[in-house]
Amino acid sequence: MAPKSHTLFHFTKGKETLEKILKNGFWPRYCLEDIRWVDQSDADYIAFPMVCFCDIPLSRISEHVGFYGSFGLGMTKDWANKNSLNPLLYLASSNNLSSEIRSLNKHAGKCKTDDDIKDAKETMRYIYMHIKPSDGNMLVDGKPVEKEFYQESEWRFVPKNENIKPYMFKDKFDNEDTLNAENAKTLEHTSLKFTPDDIKYIFVKSDSDIPGIVNFIQTELDHFPAADLKILLSRIVSIESIQADL
């Protein structure tokens, strides 16, 4: 059995969110990341705008949907590569590579001019957005949850756009008004689009959810040609049926 899939999966907890993705594309939102591995003096957590996907076979999907939700999409890797998605680099703790990356961050702060320092820091932050410790904490409802991140084989879309903030410190992220305002900018300027051909799976929680998503596709996505709608309808599958066959 292949350890990876030819498809990247994105899951969410609500049917309404899935419908919004189908209609408008993926919405990059600010997510709080544990960056204590960087050993940076001014922050333990920083929020970056992103859309996350996992590269795991369907046989391992149960644990993933149990944590993230049972509604989602499976997207082709061709689409991912065309849209600058990238697999994360996972770092084991206290090894040579971790030390070298931390050292590189310190060197970035020693450039000769303020402009060089700014550019170097921006580059390092963008690299951080694609690195995670192999094990660590993620905040769920404000509480840290231990997780083996490398099991998720995560791919990530991290937008670069002059109209959005590249990052937010935790105090800004915790301010609901500020967070909503910044997420509204990512929606406006950096939504991640796709066509029906880019979709390999449309996941719903149970068989009883299938008629609703069929109706949504037929009524809300009718701007697509009839042939494309038939493709979308053929991609619908329930997590319930997948788990029954595993």
mmCIF file of C-alpha atoms in Angstrom:
data_model
loop_
_atom_site.group_PDB
_atom_site.id
_atom_site.type_symbol
_atom_site.label_atom_id
_atom_site.label_comp_id
_atom_site.label_asym_id
_atom_site.label_seq_id
_atom_site.Cartn_x
_atom_site.Cartn_y
_atom_site.Cartn_z
ATOM 1 C CA MET A 1 0.000 0.000 0.000
ATOM 2 C CA ALA A 2 1.383 3.394 -0.986
ATOM 3 C CA PRO A 3 2.386 5.605 1.983
ATOM 4 C CA LYS A 4 1.229 8.666 0.051
ATOM 5 C CA SER A 5 -1.739 9.528 -2.136
ATOM 6 C CA HIS A 6 -1.902 11.067 -5.591
ATOM 7 C CA THR A 7 -4.391 13.448 -4.025
ATOM 8 C CA LEU A 8 -4.150 16.195 -1.413
ATOM 9 C CA PHE A 9 -6.980 16.290 1.109
ATOM 10 C CA HIS A 10 -8.485 19.275 2.908
ATOM 11 C CA PHE A 11 -11.100 18.627 5.608
ATOM 12 C CA THR A 12 -13.428 20.865 7.578
ATOM 13 C CA LYS A 13 -16.107 20.294 10.194
ATOM 14 C CA GLY A 14 -19.135 21.840 8.482
ATOM 15 C CA LYS A 15 -21.130 21.218 5.315
ATOM 16 C CA GLU A 16 -21.634 24.959 4.924
ATOM 17 C CA THR A 17 -17.874 25.529 4.838
ATOM 18 C CA LEU A 18 -17.477 22.857 2.166
ATOM 19 C CA GLU A 19 -20.169 24.558 0.099
ATOM 20 C CA LYS A 20 -18.385 27.918 0.418
ATOM 21 C CA ILE A 21 -15.146 26.334 -0.782
ATOM 22 C CA LEU A 22 -16.893 24.770 -3.774
ATOM 23 C CA LYS A 23 -18.443 28.105 -4.679
ATOM 24 C CA ASN A 24 -15.640 30.567 -3.880
ATOM 25 C CA GLY A 25 -12.390 28.592 -3.590
ATOM 26 C CA PHE A 26 -10.159 27.990 -0.581
ATOM 27 C CA TRP A 27 -9.860 30.868 1.850
ATOM 28 C CA PRO A 28 -6.383 31.344 3.386
ATOM 29 C CA ARG A 29 -6.825 32.201 7.044
ATOM 30 C CA TYR A 30 -4.370 33.085 9.776
ATOM 31 C CA CYS A 31 -3.425 30.025 11.812
ATOM 32 C CA LEU A 32 -1.398 30.157 14.996
ATOM 33 C CA GLU A 33 1.852 28.203 14.761
ATOM 34 C CA ASP A 34 4.119 27.084 17.595
ATOM 35 C CA ILE A 35 7.552 28.507 16.706
ATOM 36 C CA ARG A 36 9.344 27.793 19.968
ATOM 37 C CA TRP A 37 11.659 25.500 18.017
ATOM 38 C CA VAL A 38 13.107 28.660 16.393
ATOM 39 C CA ASP A 39 14.233 29.912 19.811
ATOM 40 C CA GLN A 40 13.092 33.420 18.945
ATOM 41 C CA SER A 41 13.060 35.840 21.857
ATOM 42 C CA ASP A 42 10.014 37.927 20.878
ATOM 43 C CA ALA A 43 7.379 35.204 20.287
ATOM 44 C CA ASP A 44 6.414 31.600 21.005
ATOM 45 C CA TYR A 45 3.436 31.624 18.608
ATOM 46 C CA ILE A 46 2.947 33.480 15.320
ATOM 47 C CA ALA A 47 -0.068 33.345 12.994
ATOM 48 C CA PHE A 48 0.493 32.907 9.255
ATOM 49 C CA PRO A 49 -2.115 32.964 6.452
ATOM 50 C CA MET A 50 -2.480 29.503 4.935
ATOM 51 C CA VAL A 51 -4.589 26.674 3.573
ATOM 52 C CA CYS A 52 -3.504 23.224 4.727
ATOM 53 C CA PHE A 53 -3.767 19.847 3.022
ATOM 54 C CA CYS A 54 -2.591 16.357 3.906
ATOM 55 C CA ASP A 55 -0.884 13.791 1.693
ATOM 56 C CA ILE A 56 -2.015 10.481 3.176
ATOM 57 C CA PRO A 57 -3.724 7.395 1.717
ATOM 58 C CA LEU A 58 -7.446 6.914 2.210
ATOM 59 C CA SER A 59 -6.668 3.970 4.489
ATOM 60 C CA ARG A 60 -5.373 6.457 7.087
ATOM 61 C CA ILE A 61 -8.148 8.976 6.728
ATOM 62 C CA SER A 62 -10.211 8.043 9.809
ATOM 63 C CA GLU A 63 -7.950 9.616 12.436
ATOM 64 C CA HIS A 64 -7.485 12.729 10.333
ATOM 65 C CA VAL A 65 -11.191 13.402 9.808
ATOM 66 C CA GLY A 66 -11.807 12.657 13.485
ATOM 67 C CA PHE A 67 -9.632 15.655 14.334
ATOM 68 C CA TYR A 68 -10.344 18.096 11.477
ATOM 69 C CA GLY A 69 -13.846 17.199 10.303
ATOM 70 C CA SER A 70 -15.655 14.892 7.876
ATOM 71 C CA PHE A 71 -16.395 17.303 5.010
ATOM 72 C CA GLY A 72 -13.757 18.141 2.460
ATOM 73 C CA LEU A 73 -12.141 17.972 -0.936
ATOM 74 C CA GLY A 74 -9.452 15.858 -2.545
ATOM 75 C CA MET A 75 -7.423 17.904 -5.030
ATOM 76 C CA THR A 76 -5.007 16.761 -7.729
ATOM 77 C CA LYS A 77 -1.298 17.237 -7.179
ATOM 78 C CA ASP A 78 -1.062 18.846 -10.610
ATOM 79 C CA TRP A 79 -3.352 21.589 -9.328
ATOM 80 C CA ALA A 80 -1.268 21.874 -6.149
ATOM 81 C CA ASN A 81 1.969 22.288 -8.063
ATOM 82 C CA LYS A 82 0.466 24.889 -10.399
ATOM 83 C CA ASN A 83 -0.667 26.938 -7.396
ATOM 84 C CA SER A 84 2.622 26.938 -5.457
ATOM 85 C CA LEU A 85 1.596 24.534 -2.710
ATOM 86 C CA ASN A 86 4.538 22.897 -1.002
ATOM 87 C CA PRO A 87 5.078 19.985 1.390
ATOM 88 C CA LEU A 88 6.323 20.993 4.815
ATOM 89 C CA LEU A 89 9.761 20.266 6.176
ATOM 90 C CA TYR A 90 9.510 18.438 9.511
ATOM 91 C CA LEU A 91 12.308 18.925 12.024
ATOM 92 C CA ALA A 92 13.192 16.495 14.775
ATOM 93 C CA SER A 93 14.146 18.271 17.991
ATOM 94 C CA SER A 94 17.725 19.171 18.884
ATOM 95 C CA ASN A 95 19.470 17.930 15.777
ATOM 96 C CA ASN A 96 22.015 19.518 13.455
ATOM 97 C CA LEU A 97 19.496 20.721 10.866
ATOM 98 C CA SER A 98 17.391 22.464 13.535
ATOM 99 C CA SER A 99 20.514 24.143 14.881
ATOM 100 C CA GLU A 100 21.583 25.322 11.429
ATOM 101 C CA ILE A 101 18.168 26.851 10.687
ATOM 102 C CA ARG A 102 18.200 28.671 14.023
ATOM 103 C CA SER A 103 21.708 29.888 13.226
ATOM 104 C CA LEU A 104 20.571 31.130 9.819
ATOM 105 C CA ASN A 105 17.830 33.139 11.521
ATOM 106 C CA LYS A 106 20.381 34.800 13.790
ATOM 107 C CA HIS A 107 22.625 35.640 10.830
ATOM 108 C CA ALA A 108 19.652 37.259 9.098
ATOM 109 C CA GLY A 109 19.589 39.828 11.896
ATOM 110 C CA LYS A 110 23.236 40.740 11.346
ATOM 111 C CA CYS A 111 23.030 42.076 7.815
ATOM 112 C CA LYS A 112 24.812 45.363 7.168
ATOM 113 C CA THR A 113 21.854 47.589 6.326
ATOM 114 C CA ASP A 114 18.324 47.904 7.685
ATOM 115 C CA ASP A 115 16.900 47.056 4.255
ATOM 116 C CA ASP A 116 19.005 43.910 4.073
ATOM 117 C CA ILE A 117 17.914 42.904 7.569
ATOM 118 C CA LYS A 118 14.264 43.475 6.630
ATOM 119 C CA ASP A 119 14.585 41.408 3.443
ATOM 120 C CA ALA A 120 16.449 38.615 5.207
ATOM 121 C CA LYS A 121 13.880 38.455 8.026
ATOM 122 C CA GLU A 122 11.007 38.343 5.530
ATOM 123 C CA THR A 123 12.702 35.481 3.704
ATOM 124 C CA MET A 124 13.287 33.572 6.938
ATOM 125 C CA ARG A 125 9.672 34.052 8.022
ATOM 126 C CA TYR A 126 8.443 32.659 4.717
ATOM 127 C CA ILE A 127 10.672 29.635 5.224
ATOM 128 C CA TYR A 128 9.263 29.210 8.775
ATOM 129 C CA MET A 129 5.780 29.043 7.284
ATOM 130 C CA HIS A 130 6.804 25.766 5.647
ATOM 131 C CA ILE A 131 8.543 24.160 8.637
ATOM 132 C CA LYS A 132 7.074 22.304 11.609
ATOM 133 C CA PRO A 133 8.531 20.259 14.415
ATOM 134 C CA SER A 134 7.870 16.556 13.935
ATOM 135 C CA ASP A 135 6.042 16.617 17.283
ATOM 136 C CA GLY A 136 4.585 19.570 19.133
ATOM 137 C CA ASN A 137 1.582 21.571 20.255
ATOM 138 C CA MET A 138 -1.252 23.142 18.336
ATOM 139 C CA LEU A 139 -3.863 25.340 19.952
ATOM 140 C CA VAL A 140 -7.434 24.034 19.757
ATOM 141 C CA ASP A 141 -10.045 26.328 21.326
ATOM 142 C CA GLY A 142 -7.189 28.132 23.052
ATOM 143 C CA LYS A 143 -5.756 24.982 24.622
ATOM 144 C CA PRO A 144 -2.519 23.236 23.569
ATOM 145 C CA VAL A 145 -2.977 19.765 22.096
ATOM 146 C CA GLU A 146 -0.036 17.392 21.597
ATOM 147 C CA LYS A 147 0.265 16.162 18.018
ATOM 148 C CA GLU A 148 2.618 14.127 15.844
ATOM 149 C CA PHE A 149 2.670 16.560 12.948
ATOM 150 C CA TYR A 150 4.813 14.466 10.616
ATOM 151 C CA GLN A 151 2.022 11.854 10.439
ATOM 152 C CA GLU A 152 -0.062 14.372 8.489
ATOM 153 C CA SER A 153 2.399 14.790 5.592
ATOM 154 C CA GLU A 154 1.132 18.347 5.275
ATOM 155 C CA TRP A 155 1.210 20.482 2.154
ATOM 156 C CA ARG A 156 0.546 24.162 2.539
ATOM 157 C CA PHE A 157 -0.532 27.161 0.476
ATOM 158 C CA VAL A 158 0.950 30.350 1.944
ATOM 159 C CA PRO A 159 -0.006 33.434 -0.068
ATOM 160 C CA LYS A 160 2.374 36.290 -0.774
ATOM 161 C CA ASN A 161 0.502 39.485 -1.508
ATOM 162 C CA GLU A 162 1.240 43.120 -0.706
ATOM 163 C CA ASN A 163 -2.359 43.676 0.426
ATOM 164 C CA ILE A 164 -2.166 41.259 3.357
ATOM 165 C CA LYS A 165 -0.021 40.957 6.452
ATOM 166 C CA PRO A 166 2.575 38.170 6.148
ATOM 167 C CA TYR A 167 2.115 37.295 9.837
ATOM 168 C CA MET A 168 0.452 38.331 13.094
ATOM 169 C CA PHE A 169 1.691 38.069 16.662
ATOM 170 C CA LYS A 170 -0.502 36.191 19.112
ATOM 171 C CA ASP A 171 -1.912 39.289 20.826
ATOM 172 C CA LYS A 172 -3.261 40.525 17.466
ATOM 173 C CA PHE A 173 -4.517 37.054 16.562
ATOM 174 C CA ASP A 174 -6.404 36.844 19.875
ATOM 175 C CA ASN A 175 -8.234 40.101 19.085
ATOM 176 C CA GLU A 176 -11.341 38.888 17.235
ATOM 177 C CA ASP A 177 -11.974 42.166 15.394
ATOM 178 C CA THR A 178 -8.383 42.379 14.182
ATOM 179 C CA LEU A 179 -8.355 38.727 13.117
ATOM 180 C CA ASN A 180 -11.626 39.045 11.205
ATOM 181 C CA ALA A 181 -10.401 42.178 9.426
ATOM 182 C CA GLU A 182 -7.143 40.554 8.345
ATOM 183 C CA ASN A 183 -8.883 37.344 7.247
ATOM 184 C CA ALA A 184 -11.269 39.449 5.155
ATOM 185 C CA LYS A 185 -8.220 40.789 3.275
ATOM 186 C CA THR A 186 -6.908 37.303 2.533
ATOM 187 C CA LEU A 187 -10.353 36.349 1.212
ATOM 188 C CA GLU A 188 -10.421 39.362 -1.085
ATOM 189 C CA HIS A 189 -6.884 39.153 -2.405
ATOM 190 C CA THR A 190 -5.594 35.573 -2.110
ATOM 191 C CA SER A 191 -8.428 33.046 -2.511
ATOM 192 C CA LEU A 192 -7.184 29.775 -3.988
ATOM 193 C CA LYS A 193 -9.268 28.909 -7.049
ATOM 194 C CA PHE A 194 -9.844 25.639 -8.893
ATOM 195 C CA THR A 195 -11.965 24.071 -11.625
ATOM 196 C CA PRO A 196 -14.073 20.875 -11.507
ATOM 197 C CA ASP A 197 -11.243 18.987 -13.229
ATOM 198 C CA ASP A 198 -8.970 19.743 -10.255
ATOM 199 C CA ILE A 199 -11.257 17.886 -7.830
ATOM 200 C CA LYS A 200 -10.881 14.132 -7.315
ATOM 201 C CA TYR A 201 -13.118 13.736 -4.253
ATOM 202 C CA ILE A 202 -15.931 15.634 -2.580
ATOM 203 C CA PHE A 203 -16.296 14.243 0.946
ATOM 204 C CA VAL A 204 -19.410 14.406 3.092
ATOM 205 C CA LYS A 205 -19.852 12.897 6.528
ATOM 206 C CA SER A 206 -22.580 10.336 5.830
ATOM 207 C CA ASP A 207 -24.671 8.958 2.997
ATOM 208 C CA SER A 208 -27.564 11.101 4.197
ATOM 209 C CA ASP A 209 -25.514 14.225 3.354
ATOM 210 C CA ILE A 210 -25.157 13.259 -0.321
ATOM 211 C CA PRO A 211 -28.561 14.518 -1.599
ATOM 212 C CA GLY A 212 -27.910 17.950 -0.056
ATOM 213 C CA ILE A 213 -24.517 18.390 -1.706
ATOM 214 C CA VAL A 214 -25.944 17.128 -5.009
ATOM 215 C CA ASN A 215 -28.662 19.774 -4.814
ATOM 216 C CA PHE A 216 -26.089 22.459 -3.946
ATOM 217 C CA ILE A 217 -23.918 21.589 -6.951
ATOM 218 C CA GLN A 218 -26.894 21.577 -9.323
ATOM 219 C CA THR A 219 -28.331 24.883 -8.120
ATOM 220 C CA GLU A 220 -25.361 26.969 -6.937
ATOM 221 C CA LEU A 221 -22.687 25.848 -9.398
ATOM 222 C CA ASP A 222 -24.836 25.876 -12.494
ATOM 223 C CA HIS A 223 -22.520 28.433 -14.131
ATOM 224 C CA PHE A 224 -20.285 25.467 -14.997
ATOM 225 C CA PRO A 225 -21.043 23.489 -18.169
ATOM 226 C CA ALA A 226 -23.308 20.462 -17.716
ATOM 227 C CA ALA A 227 -20.398 18.103 -18.391
ATOM 228 C CA ASP A 228 -18.405 19.665 -15.526
ATOM 229 C CA LEU A 229 -21.353 19.300 -13.156
ATOM 230 C CA LYS A 230 -21.562 15.613 -14.017
ATOM 231 C CA ILE A 231 -17.872 15.268 -13.146
ATOM 232 C CA LEU A 232 -18.435 16.969 -9.786
ATOM 233 C CA LEU A 233 -21.407 14.759 -8.964
ATOM 234 C CA SER A 234 -19.347 11.666 -9.740
ATOM 235 C CA ARG A 235 -16.724 12.771 -7.172
ATOM 236 C CA ILE A 236 -19.056 12.708 -4.151
ATOM 237 C CA VAL A 237 -18.313 10.065 -1.522
ATOM 238 C CA SER A 238 -19.197 9.744 2.150
ATOM 239 C CA ILE A 239 -16.663 9.158 4.912
ATOM 240 C CA GLU A 240 -19.189 6.710 6.334
ATOM 241 C CA SER A 241 -18.927 4.481 3.259
ATOM 242 C CA ILE A 242 -15.124 4.721 3.111
ATOM 243 C CA GLN A 243 -14.745 3.699 6.755
ATOM 244 C CA ALA A 244 -17.127 0.783 6.237
ATOM 245 C CA ASP A 245 -14.803 -0.603 3.544
ATOM 246 C CA LEU A 246 -11.539 -0.203 5.449
#
